[in-house]
Amino acid sequence: MSSSDLTTAEETVEPATTDRLDAVMRRGLEWLEAAVDRVNPIMVKETRQALKSRQFVLTFFLVLIACWITSFAVVAIVGPEVYYVAEGPTMLSFYFGILAFPLMLIVPYTAFRSLAVEQEDNTYELLSISALSTRQIITGKLGSAVVQMLVYLSAVSPCIAFTFLLRGVDTLTVALLLFYFMLTSLGLSMMALLAGTAARARYAQVILSVVLVLIFAYFLAGAIASSTMFILESYRFIRDPWFWIVNLAFLTAYATTFALVHSAAAAHIAFNSENRSSPMRWTMLVQQACFLGWVTVMLMAEGLRIFGDAAMFTLTVSAAYWYAMGAVLTSEWPYLSRRVQRSLPKSTLGEVFLTWLNPGPGTGYMFCIANFSFVAILAWALMFAMATSSGTTTSFFTEQFYVVVCWSYLVIFLGAGKLLIGLARRFIYVSLTAGVLLHVLLMLTAIGLPQILDYLAHPQQFRVEYSLLHISNPFWTLSLLANQSPSGFGATNPITLATLLIATALVVVLLNIRATWGEIQHQRQALPTRVAEEEAELHPTPESKPQSPWES
Amino acid sequence: MIKPRHPLIELRRLHRYFGTTRAVQDMSFEVYSGEVFGYIGPNGAGKTTSMRILATLDEPTAGDAFVDGFSVIDDPDRVRRRLGFMPDYFGTYQNVNVREYLDFFARAYGLRGHERKQAIGSVMEFTMLDKLAKKPIDGLSKGMKQRLCLGRTMIHDPAVLILDEPAAGLDPRARIELREMISQLATMGKAVLISSHILTELAEICDKVAIIETGRLLAVGTVDEISETSETSSHVRLRLLGNEQPMVDWFAKRNDISNVSVNVGLITLTHEGGQEAQALLLREVIEAGFQVVEFASKQKSLEDVFLHVTEGKIQ
């Protein structure tokens, strides 16, 4: 083949290759652009802002400089021994200490401020009337926090890599620590965002920012201490299978709590007519299912001997959980917006089971009671199983008391709080926060009032002794039952006590059923004509295709 | 013009109370496509409150408001897609330039790819901000910020625009330019609800106005319609050839004429009756033998109408 032939061949091949390369590049760029298009707009905007912000750049360089100084200082102190002594863990502790500062303090506080600044600069209203949903707003702010975390991490990562050269550090420890640091920072940012949605007034923002800084500082100290401890002791932990089981359980709790807080934050800034309660109730159901799931795992692993303790533990945790959730749900506004009424369940089966997920204090009360009753039945079943297998009925008798009394207290306190809020709403406007505070006030009164009365009755010989007067103190009563010390009740007969509590609980339930009746009477409403028209335009029903050749 | 099936803006017996303060009371009106609707009232009259309800930033105590047929209470998300709200504050971000600001809101309204770029381009061209694309917002003048806010309001091409005091604090040139932009928007078929204290400007661009005071709607319609319904008398001026005194005496005998005065040959008077009665008066003056060289009825300005309709009450 002559040289001229070769040149011609190269000329013909070269443009084709370039064209193909161009096309690939173009397609790649188009794909990248389309991908960026799908990224949350708030995340895009805040990343742009952060990269231009003096505070962000300053913090980044401070972290970077701190890492360098630490590296040089440690190497200088250790001296020539650095070549054979395993100094990796020491260095890693320092680097994680440095990383903890932006991750535990700066990033969550920036998340809180990002919402506060939106309100100060009057941009929040503009954001809220855009097409972004409240969930997207919260997710965008979180996304921006994640980007900042990654940037700070990028400043420390070369130093963390350097610790491998110094020996004594394994990748699993580093990966676990990084993962938990990120997770903690994300959780704190989520908490900060929830606080940000609650603090609209200037004074509330100032108070909350002080409280949050204290919480973040506590987490910062905790992160530094626990990371140092984990780096030194990780070899012991990671070999224990229970360590991984506990981690998994923790991650489940983290994920469900995160989802709950996310829903709460989104609900806080949502328009009044929107259904702000049902997503939270679904998350609560999932959270309870996960909790019961992990209890089951524990029971399967440990066997029958822990059934009694597991039942008491499950019941107590559930009671605390449903009281906290119930305080929020029973403080909801008692009217269903027309918008919510459009999405009410259609079928009878749906009405029976899904009505309790609709917004409203009455349905909220029933939802909490139903869930706790389910847990109480499970707990009782566990106790029964243990009693029948072991043949001991003494502890079973007290444990049954515990179940009944615990259930009664929850029913009474949530129900009474709900009735109190309903009564107050006849005269004044009671917000959700005020409703929760009323619940807390009721509980404090129930605990404190008997003590005060006791003191007033016997000022000279005041003694801390249980009597029927203290029946309103759930903590005292339940702790006596949990410790299985009937003598602690003094002259009070536990059976009288339980009977009184059950009777009160039934009365409270009956009173609340009357108030709840109105809430469950709502029927699904048809879509307004204009909405139905638009829905038909946006989602036209596909034309039915002929099923056989004979159909035209 | 053929009216569409439904108005683009509709207030239906709207009420909004803040404690004992009745910010909006029983307000109802409609705005159709292509109309510029002026919203006039003293401070605290309830203009901003009702505009905020329309923009889904607040909820009415009673009644409802509709944008393109969708309730602001029940379907705020659908309303938001159709509505652009320009409040009486800027609402700008730090460390963001003009293009980035518009890009953010375009993304927030769900515009993607080419559609977004096109929207940003056309808005920057319309508001004449294309040369300032890279300029940080903090460095913009008030007029430019106002343009940017108008641009943000129309980035998603809404059918309805609600502009709260858009001309406040602008210099005369900026005001004229803003006025032209609003007129252009109306010709594009958008319904524009605009509030302003500068009544002369509203009079020039508004097809209809609503006058409100202490939360109540006092009058709705064109300036002429309101002036006709609100006041039956009109100011007339005449100039004659020769002595004015016989005419003044002639007017003094009539019941429908009052406040006659003469100033350097120009007679001014107040005449009870509309335009037809004025035509009749002119014919009678001529038939009475007076040589009229000038006869004019003073057109009422929006300011006259506003002062006449409102009572200067505040709450």
Tab-separated table of C-alpha atoms in Angstrom, chain A residues 62-483:
chain	number	residue	atom	x	y	z
A	62	LEU	CA	-10.229	26.647	58.662
A	63	VAL	CA	-10.954	22.913	58.567
A	64	LEU	CA	-8.261	22.436	55.946
A	65	ILE	CA	-5.680	24.446	57.898
A	66	ALA	CA	-6.587	22.670	61.160
A	67	CYS	CA	-5.982	19.316	59.440
A	68	TRP	CA	-2.623	20.416	58.091
A	69	ILE	CA	-1.473	21.841	61.407
A	70	THR	CA	-2.533	18.641	63.202
A	71	SER	CA	-0.691	16.470	60.663
A	72	PHE	CA	2.522	18.480	60.918
A	73	ALA	CA	2.300	18.765	64.689
A	74	VAL	CA	1.733	15.049	65.310
A	75	VAL	CA	4.446	14.008	62.860
A	76	ALA	CA	6.828	16.516	64.468
A	77	ILE	CA	6.019	15.288	67.998
A	78	VAL	CA	6.272	11.620	67.150
A	79	GLY	CA	9.476	12.222	65.249
A	80	PRO	CA	11.334	9.334	63.574
A	81	GLU	CA	9.176	6.795	65.424
A	82	VAL	CA	6.462	7.583	62.928
A	83	TYR	CA	8.019	4.973	60.595
A	84	TYR	CA	7.370	2.032	62.900
A	85	VAL	CA	4.796	3.124	65.558
A	86	ALA	CA	1.077	2.686	64.750
A	87	GLU	CA	-0.009	6.308	65.191
A	88	GLY	CA	-2.999	6.012	62.854
A	89	PRO	CA	-5.687	5.834	65.589
A	90	THR	CA	-4.372	8.966	67.347
A	91	MET	CA	-4.302	10.936	64.119
A	92	LEU	CA	-7.715	9.639	63.095
A	93	SER	CA	-9.193	10.784	66.426
A	94	PHE	CA	-7.835	14.272	65.796
A	95	TYR	CA	-9.178	14.403	62.247
A	96	PHE	CA	-12.623	13.232	63.324
A	97	GLY	CA	-12.527	15.841	66.067
A	98	ILE	CA	-11.889	18.496	63.433
A	99	LEU	CA	-14.550	17.077	61.114
A	100	ALA	CA	-17.080	17.006	63.956
A	101	PHE	CA	-16.965	20.798	64.249
A	102	PRO	CA	-18.505	21.601	60.817
A	103	LEU	CA	-20.642	18.466	60.726
A	104	MET	CA	-22.200	18.705	64.177
A	105	LEU	CA	-22.293	22.472	64.551
A	106	ILE	CA	-21.932	24.454	61.341
A	107	VAL	CA	-24.023	22.367	58.920
A	108	PRO	CA	-27.091	21.915	61.187
A	109	TYR	CA	-26.988	25.538	62.298
A	110	THR	CA	-26.750	26.659	58.661
A	111	ALA	CA	-29.811	24.513	57.909
A	112	PHE	CA	-31.733	26.248	60.702
A	113	ARG	CA	-30.569	29.674	59.554
A	114	SER	CA	-31.412	28.953	55.918
A	115	LEU	CA	-35.107	28.785	56.824
A	116	ALA	CA	-34.867	31.715	59.226
A	117	VAL	CA	-33.115	33.858	56.599
A	118	GLU	CA	-35.841	33.025	54.067
A	119	GLN	CA	-38.331	34.512	56.508
A	120	GLU	CA	-36.159	37.529	57.338
A	121	ASP	CA	-35.502	38.336	53.670
A	122	ASN	CA	-39.150	37.817	52.721
A	123	THR	CA	-38.228	35.074	50.279
A	124	TYR	CA	-40.073	32.327	52.094
A	125	GLU	CA	-43.460	33.532	50.880
A	126	LEU	CA	-42.190	33.619	47.295
A	127	LEU	CA	-40.944	30.079	47.705
A	128	SER	CA	-44.186	28.870	49.256
A	129	ILE	CA	-46.285	30.102	46.332
A	130	SER	CA	-44.085	28.415	43.760
A	131	ALA	CA	-44.864	24.950	42.423
A	132	LEU	CA	-42.548	23.385	45.012
A	133	SER	CA	-44.277	21.239	47.584
A	134	THR	CA	-43.427	21.670	51.244
A	135	ARG	CA	-41.713	18.278	51.172
A	136	GLN	CA	-39.533	19.483	48.295
A	137	ILE	CA	-38.638	22.628	50.231
A	138	ILE	CA	-37.504	20.618	53.250
A	139	THR	CA	-35.718	18.029	51.086
A	140	GLY	CA	-33.965	20.803	49.152
A	141	LYS	CA	-32.680	22.358	52.358
A	142	LEU	CA	-31.487	18.920	53.507
A	143	GLY	CA	-29.852	18.302	50.147
A	144	SER	CA	-27.946	21.527	50.521
A	145	ALA	CA	-26.782	20.382	53.976
A	146	VAL	CA	-25.565	17.100	52.450
A	147	VAL	CA	-23.593	18.969	49.778
A	148	GLN	CA	-21.929	21.069	52.473
A	149	MET	CA	-21.110	17.932	54.473
A	150	LEU	CA	-19.468	16.384	51.427
A	151	VAL	CA	-17.410	19.502	50.767
A	152	TYR	CA	-16.162	19.589	54.374
A	153	LEU	CA	-15.464	15.881	54.156
A	154	SER	CA	-13.403	16.460	51.029
A	155	ALA	CA	-11.167	18.781	53.061
A	156	VAL	CA	-10.506	16.091	55.683
A	157	SER	CA	-10.466	13.006	53.443
A	158	PRO	CA	-6.799	13.297	52.303
A	159	CYS	CA	-5.789	13.453	55.945
A	160	ILE	CA	-7.928	10.415	56.788
A	161	ALA	CA	-6.228	8.587	53.921
A	162	PHE	CA	-2.907	9.640	55.416
A	163	THR	CA	-3.730	7.762	58.646
A	164	PHE	CA	-3.540	4.490	56.709
A	165	LEU	CA	0.128	5.174	56.077
A	166	LEU	CA	0.624	5.513	59.804
A	167	ARG	CA	-0.880	2.050	60.432
A	168	GLY	CA	-3.311	0.890	63.113
A	169	VAL	CA	-6.492	1.910	61.292
A	170	ASP	CA	-8.841	-0.314	59.290
A	171	THR	CA	-11.200	0.776	56.542
A	172	LEU	CA	-14.306	-0.600	58.260
A	173	THR	CA	-13.772	1.608	61.319
A	174	VAL	CA	-13.264	4.683	59.157
A	175	ALA	CA	-16.269	3.878	56.951
A	176	LEU	CA	-18.511	3.271	59.973
A	177	LEU	CA	-17.402	6.477	61.645
A	178	LEU	CA	-17.858	8.529	58.505
A	179	PHE	CA	-21.276	6.981	57.960
A	180	TYR	CA	-22.421	7.756	61.490
A	181	PHE	CA	-20.958	11.258	61.410
A	182	MET	CA	-22.901	11.980	58.237
A	183	LEU	CA	-26.026	10.391	59.662
A	184	THR	CA	-25.797	12.407	62.882
A	185	SER	CA	-25.200	15.611	60.971
A	186	LEU	CA	-28.163	14.870	58.705
A	187	GLY	CA	-30.358	14.072	61.700
A	188	LEU	CA	-29.337	17.275	63.459
A	189	SER	CA	-29.995	19.249	60.260
A	190	MET	CA	-33.438	17.690	60.043
A	191	MET	CA	-34.118	18.634	63.645
A	192	ALA	CA	-32.850	22.167	62.956
A	193	LEU	CA	-35.175	22.437	59.967
A	194	LEU	CA	-38.145	21.341	62.058
A	195	ALA	CA	-37.211	24.021	64.587
A	196	GLY	CA	-36.843	26.497	61.712
A	197	THR	CA	-40.375	25.819	60.508
A	198	ALA	CA	-41.717	26.348	64.028
A	199	ALA	CA	-39.872	29.614	64.658
A	200	ARG	CA	-41.585	32.297	62.614
A	201	ALA	CA	-41.309	35.222	65.024
A	202	ARG	CA	-37.963	36.910	65.558
A	203	TYR	CA	-37.811	36.304	69.317
A	204	ALA	CA	-38.646	32.610	68.822
A	205	GLN	CA	-35.796	32.336	66.329
A	206	VAL	CA	-33.344	33.870	68.800
A	207	ILE	CA	-34.419	31.574	71.647
A	208	LEU	CA	-34.408	28.511	69.410
A	209	SER	CA	-31.005	29.333	67.939
A	210	VAL	CA	-29.503	29.457	71.451
A	211	VAL	CA	-31.157	26.154	72.398
A	212	LEU	CA	-30.046	24.546	69.142
A	213	VAL	CA	-26.437	25.700	69.526
A	214	LEU	CA	-26.378	24.120	72.988
A	215	ILE	CA	-27.788	20.862	71.610
A	216	PHE	CA	-25.318	20.871	68.725
A	217	ALA	CA	-22.443	21.586	71.118
A	218	TYR	CA	-23.542	18.600	73.198
A	219	PHE	CA	-23.575	16.407	70.098
A	220	LEU	CA	-20.189	17.811	69.070
A	221	ALA	CA	-18.677	16.801	72.403
A	222	GLY	CA	-20.442	13.435	72.219
A	223	ALA	CA	-19.229	12.829	68.665
A	224	ILE	CA	-15.620	13.606	69.586
A	225	ALA	CA	-15.724	11.393	72.685
A	226	SER	CA	-17.504	8.468	71.051
A	227	SER	CA	-15.407	8.559	67.877
A	228	THR	CA	-12.201	8.494	69.934
A	229	MET	CA	-13.541	5.615	71.984
A	230	PHE	CA	-14.708	3.729	68.899
A	231	ILE	CA	-11.377	4.166	67.089
A	232	LEU	CA	-9.559	2.664	70.033
A	233	GLU	CA	-12.065	-0.129	70.743
A	234	SER	CA	-13.558	-0.840	67.314
A	235	TYR	CA	-11.777	-4.186	66.946
A	236	ARG	CA	-13.887	-5.491	69.850
A	237	PHE	CA	-17.196	-4.154	68.601
A	238	ILE	CA	-17.084	-5.197	64.993
A	239	ARG	CA	-16.512	-8.857	65.842
A	240	ASP	CA	-19.661	-9.027	67.966
A	241	PRO	CA	-22.774	-9.995	65.931
A	242	TRP	CA	-24.974	-8.095	68.404
A	243	PHE	CA	-23.133	-4.917	67.482
A	244	TRP	CA	-24.447	-5.256	63.928
A	245	ILE	CA	-27.950	-6.215	65.074
A	246	VAL	CA	-28.096	-3.186	67.362
A	247	ASN	CA	-26.782	-1.042	64.500
A	248	LEU	CA	-29.507	-2.309	62.203
A	249	ALA	CA	-32.155	-1.666	64.864
A	250	PHE	CA	-30.743	1.810	65.385
A	251	LEU	CA	-30.793	2.494	61.646
A	252	THR	CA	-34.443	1.399	61.447
A	253	ALA	CA	-35.322	3.707	64.334
A	254	TYR	CA	-33.288	6.494	62.742
A	255	ALA	CA	-34.918	6.117	59.318
A	256	THR	CA	-38.468	6.041	60.652
A	257	THR	CA	-37.876	8.933	63.081
A	258	PHE	CA	-36.239	10.891	60.284
A	259	ALA	CA	-39.270	10.284	58.062
A	260	LEU	CA	-41.573	11.346	60.890
A	261	VAL	CA	-39.658	14.570	61.569
A	262	HIS	CA	-39.506	15.263	57.825
A	263	SER	CA	-43.290	14.839	57.580
A	264	ALA	CA	-43.779	17.052	60.633
A	265	ALA	CA	-41.546	19.800	59.226
A	266	ALA	CA	-43.319	19.662	55.858
A	267	ALA	CA	-46.702	19.674	57.605
A	268	HIS	CA	-45.705	22.698	59.646
A	269	ILE	CA	-45.259	24.871	56.578
A	270	ALA	CA	-48.039	23.352	54.480
A	271	PHE	CA	-51.188	25.237	53.528
A	272	ASN	CA	-53.992	24.826	56.072
A	273	SER	CA	-56.358	22.973	53.764
A	274	GLU	CA	-53.782	20.282	52.965
A	275	ASN	CA	-53.809	16.895	54.645
A	276	ARG	CA	-50.921	17.300	57.035
A	277	SER	CA	-51.734	14.466	59.386
A	278	SER	CA	-52.171	11.257	57.378
A	279	PRO	CA	-48.540	10.987	56.167
A	280	MET	CA	-47.404	11.336	59.765
A	281	ARG	CA	-49.853	8.684	60.929
A	282	TRP	CA	-48.651	6.253	58.262
A	283	THR	CA	-45.067	6.870	59.389
A	284	MET	CA	-46.097	6.206	63.004
A	285	LEU	CA	-47.607	2.897	61.929
A	286	VAL	CA	-44.395	1.949	60.136
A	287	GLN	CA	-42.347	3.000	63.132
A	288	GLN	CA	-44.451	0.860	65.464
A	289	ALA	CA	-44.205	-2.098	63.070
A	290	CYS	CA	-40.408	-1.745	62.982
A	291	PHE	CA	-40.232	-1.532	66.761
A	292	LEU	CA	-42.365	-4.639	67.204
A	293	GLY	CA	-40.315	-6.363	64.515
A	294	TRP	CA	-37.079	-5.754	66.432
A	295	VAL	CA	-38.691	-6.880	69.683
A	296	THR	CA	-39.643	-10.109	67.891
A	297	VAL	CA	-36.046	-10.540	66.700
A	298	MET	CA	-34.879	-10.069	70.280
A	299	LEU	CA	-37.414	-12.612	71.565
A	300	MET	CA	-36.400	-15.136	68.921
A	301	ALA	CA	-32.753	-14.704	69.814
A	302	GLU	CA	-33.095	-14.784	73.577
A	303	GLY	CA	-36.017	-17.176	73.996
A	304	LEU	CA	-38.772	-17.498	76.543
A	305	ARG	CA	-36.824	-16.265	79.576
A	306	ILE	CA	-37.033	-12.624	78.546
A	307	PHE	CA	-40.732	-12.656	77.511
A	308	GLY	CA	-41.888	-10.918	80.687
A	309	ASP	CA	-39.227	-8.222	80.630
A	310	ALA	CA	-39.646	-7.742	76.887
A	311	ALA	CA	-43.387	-7.303	77.326
A	312	MET	CA	-42.936	-4.683	80.060
A	313	PHE	CA	-40.276	-2.880	78.020
A	314	THR	CA	-42.404	-2.895	74.844
A	315	LEU	CA	-45.446	-1.663	76.717
A	316	THR	CA	-43.599	1.133	78.523
A	317	VAL	CA	-41.832	2.382	75.392
A	318	SER	CA	-45.091	2.204	73.427
A	319	ALA	CA	-47.002	4.070	76.124
A	320	ALA	CA	-44.441	6.889	76.103
A	321	TYR	CA	-44.425	6.943	72.304
A	322	TRP	CA	-48.198	7.003	71.878
A	323	TYR	CA	-48.604	9.575	74.610
A	324	ALA	CA	-46.175	11.897	72.813
A	325	MET	CA	-47.757	11.240	69.407
A	326	GLY	CA	-51.261	11.414	70.875
A	327	ALA	CA	-50.535	14.810	72.418
A	328	VAL	CA	-49.833	16.103	68.907
A	329	LEU	CA	-52.660	14.279	67.119
A	330	THR	CA	-55.356	15.213	69.640
A	331	SER	CA	-54.331	18.869	69.334
A	332	GLU	CA	-55.160	18.932	65.614
A	333	TRP	CA	-57.873	21.234	64.342
A	334	PRO	CA	-61.273	19.451	64.420
A	335	TYR	CA	-62.420	20.424	60.914
A	336	LEU	CA	-61.741	18.573	57.698
A	337	SER	CA	-61.066	20.857	54.744
A	338	ARG	CA	-62.994	20.241	51.521
A	339	ARG	CA	-59.680	19.332	49.936
A	340	VAL	CA	-59.143	16.545	52.478
A	341	GLN	CA	-62.756	15.437	52.156
A	342	ARG	CA	-62.104	14.757	48.464
A	343	SER	CA	-59.560	12.094	49.392
A	344	LEU	CA	-61.567	10.262	52.042
A	345	PRO	CA	-61.823	6.490	51.619
A	346	LYS	CA	-64.421	5.292	49.104
A	347	SER	CA	-65.186	1.739	50.134
A	348	THR	CA	-66.834	0.521	53.348
A	349	LEU	CA	-63.683	-1.410	54.196
A	350	GLY	CA	-61.652	1.756	53.627
A	351	GLU	CA	-64.005	3.723	55.841
A	352	VAL	CA	-63.653	1.182	58.629
A	353	PHE	CA	-59.856	1.018	58.603
A	354	LEU	CA	-58.591	4.228	57.004
A	355	THR	CA	-60.886	6.781	58.671
A	356	TRP	CA	-58.528	6.748	61.677
A	357	LEU	CA	-55.762	8.054	59.474
A	358	ASN	CA	-57.763	11.163	58.563
A	359	PRO	CA	-56.806	14.443	60.227
A	360	GLY	CA	-58.676	15.437	63.370
A	361	PRO	CA	-58.301	15.124	67.145
A	362	GLY	CA	-61.028	12.492	67.496
A	363	THR	CA	-59.593	10.154	64.892
A	364	GLY	CA	-56.134	10.880	66.293
A	365	TYR	CA	-57.253	9.814	69.751
A	366	MET	CA	-58.792	6.600	68.470
A	367	PHE	CA	-55.735	5.936	66.296
A	368	CYS	CA	-53.390	6.185	69.281
A	369	ILE	CA	-55.623	4.095	71.528
A	370	ALA	CA	-56.102	1.420	68.879
A	371	ASN	CA	-52.370	1.134	68.307
A	372	PHE	CA	-51.536	1.050	71.978
A	373	SER	CA	-54.301	-1.451	72.650
A	374	PHE	CA	-52.736	-3.695	70.018
A	375	VAL	CA	-49.359	-3.446	71.762
A	376	ALA	CA	-51.033	-4.035	75.155
A	377	ILE	CA	-52.701	-7.215	73.871
A	378	LEU	CA	-49.378	-8.414	72.461
A	379	ALA	CA	-47.649	-7.667	75.758
A	380	TRP	CA	-50.326	-9.503	77.678
A	381	ALA	CA	-50.012	-12.477	75.308
A	382	LEU	CA	-46.249	-12.585	75.919
A	383	MET	CA	-46.758	-12.447	79.671
A	384	PHE	CA	-49.371	-15.168	79.461
A	385	ALA	CA	-47.092	-17.346	77.326
A	386	MET	CA	-44.309	-16.991	79.854
A	387	ALA	CA	-46.603	-17.616	82.836
A	388	THR	CA	-48.109	-20.772	81.319
A	389	SER	CA	-44.738	-22.163	80.297
A	390	SER	CA	-43.035	-21.453	83.626
A	391	GLY	CA	-46.090	-22.102	85.775
A	392	THR	CA	-45.501	-18.991	87.936
A	393	THR	CA	-48.645	-16.927	88.349
A	394	THR	CA	-47.521	-14.439	91.031
A	395	SER	CA	-45.567	-12.154	88.718
A	396	PHE	CA	-48.126	-12.660	85.944
A	397	PHE	CA	-50.787	-11.240	88.246
A	398	THR	CA	-48.776	-7.995	88.805
A	399	GLU	CA	-47.790	-7.835	85.153
A	400	GLN	CA	-51.443	-8.017	84.113
A	401	PHE	CA	-52.093	-5.127	86.461
A	402	TYR	CA	-49.294	-3.220	84.787
A	403	VAL	CA	-50.835	-3.737	81.336
A	404	VAL	CA	-54.327	-2.684	82.440
A	405	VAL	CA	-53.150	0.334	84.447
A	406	CYS	CA	-50.768	1.496	81.721
A	407	TRP	CA	-53.524	1.238	79.105
A	408	SER	CA	-55.971	3.103	81.362
A	409	TYR	CA	-53.538	5.934	82.024
A	410	LEU	CA	-52.883	6.484	78.341
A	411	VAL	CA	-56.600	6.460	77.536
A	412	ILE	CA	-57.393	8.841	80.417
A	413	PHE	CA	-54.606	11.357	79.867
A	414	LEU	CA	-54.961	11.604	76.108
A	415	GLY	CA	-58.757	11.678	76.317
A	416	ALA	CA	-58.892	14.241	79.105
A	417	GLY	CA	-56.353	16.411	77.295
A	418	LYS	CA	-58.394	16.202	74.117
A	419	LEU	CA	-61.604	17.168	75.952
A	420	LEU	CA	-59.793	20.062	77.629
A	421	ILE	CA	-58.519	21.360	74.282
A	422	GLY	CA	-62.017	21.039	72.793
A	423	LEU	CA	-63.443	23.009	75.709
A	424	ALA	CA	-60.789	25.729	75.420
A	425	ARG	CA	-61.449	26.010	71.675
A	426	ARG	CA	-65.029	27.048	72.403
A	427	PHE	CA	-63.677	30.298	73.821
A	428	ILE	CA	-60.219	30.918	72.362
A	429	TYR	CA	-58.003	29.886	69.486
A	430	VAL	CA	-55.807	26.966	70.561
A	431	SER	CA	-52.947	26.193	68.205
A	432	LEU	CA	-51.376	22.761	67.876
A	433	THR	CA	-48.392	23.819	70.001
A	434	ALA	CA	-50.735	25.224	72.652
A	435	GLY	CA	-52.665	21.943	72.599
A	436	VAL	CA	-49.488	19.949	73.238
A	437	LEU	CA	-48.601	22.326	76.067
A	438	LEU	CA	-52.070	21.766	77.558
A	439	HIS	CA	-51.376	18.025	77.589
A	440	VAL	CA	-48.065	18.617	79.358
A	441	LEU	CA	-49.763	20.949	81.841
A	442	LEU	CA	-52.423	18.338	82.551
A	443	MET	CA	-49.779	15.714	83.231
A	444	LEU	CA	-47.799	18.038	85.516
A	445	THR	CA	-50.976	18.941	87.400
A	446	ALA	CA	-51.883	15.281	87.793
A	447	ILE	CA	-48.460	14.590	89.280
A	448	GLY	CA	-48.012	17.758	91.307
A	449	LEU	CA	-51.484	18.469	92.665
A	450	PRO	CA	-51.743	15.365	94.920
A	451	GLN	CA	-48.322	16.189	96.336
A	452	ILE	CA	-49.439	19.731	97.144
A	453	LEU	CA	-52.714	18.505	98.663
A	454	ASP	CA	-50.823	15.918	100.691
A	455	TYR	CA	-48.508	18.601	101.987
A	456	LEU	CA	-51.384	20.966	102.819
A	457	ALA	CA	-53.217	18.195	104.680
A	458	HIS	CA	-50.148	17.185	106.745
A	459	PRO	CA	-47.754	20.169	106.762
A	460	GLN	CA	-46.058	19.045	109.950
A	461	GLN	CA	-45.523	15.381	109.084
A	462	PHE	CA	-45.163	15.382	105.294
A	463	ARG	CA	-44.110	11.967	104.053
A	464	VAL	CA	-43.737	10.616	100.576
A	465	GLU	CA	-46.196	7.750	100.805
A	466	TYR	CA	-48.501	6.400	98.122
A	467	SER	CA	-52.233	6.783	98.736
A	468	LEU	CA	-55.348	6.737	96.561
A	469	LEU	CA	-54.888	10.490	96.184
A	470	HIS	CA	-51.810	9.752	94.023
A	471	ILE	CA	-53.784	7.656	91.590
A	472	SER	CA	-53.388	10.508	89.083
A	473	ASN	CA	-49.588	10.082	89.118
A	474	PRO	CA	-48.911	7.482	86.424
A	475	PHE	CA	-45.175	7.373	86.968
A	476	TRP	CA	-45.427	6.523	90.642
A	477	THR	CA	-48.189	3.954	90.194
A	478	LEU	CA	-46.495	2.247	87.253
A	479	SER	CA	-43.086	2.190	88.884
A	480	LEU	CA	-44.559	0.434	91.926
A	481	LEU	CA	-46.197	-2.110	89.637
A	482	ALA	CA	-43.066	-2.557	87.540
A	483	ASN	CA	-41.002	-3.211	90.650
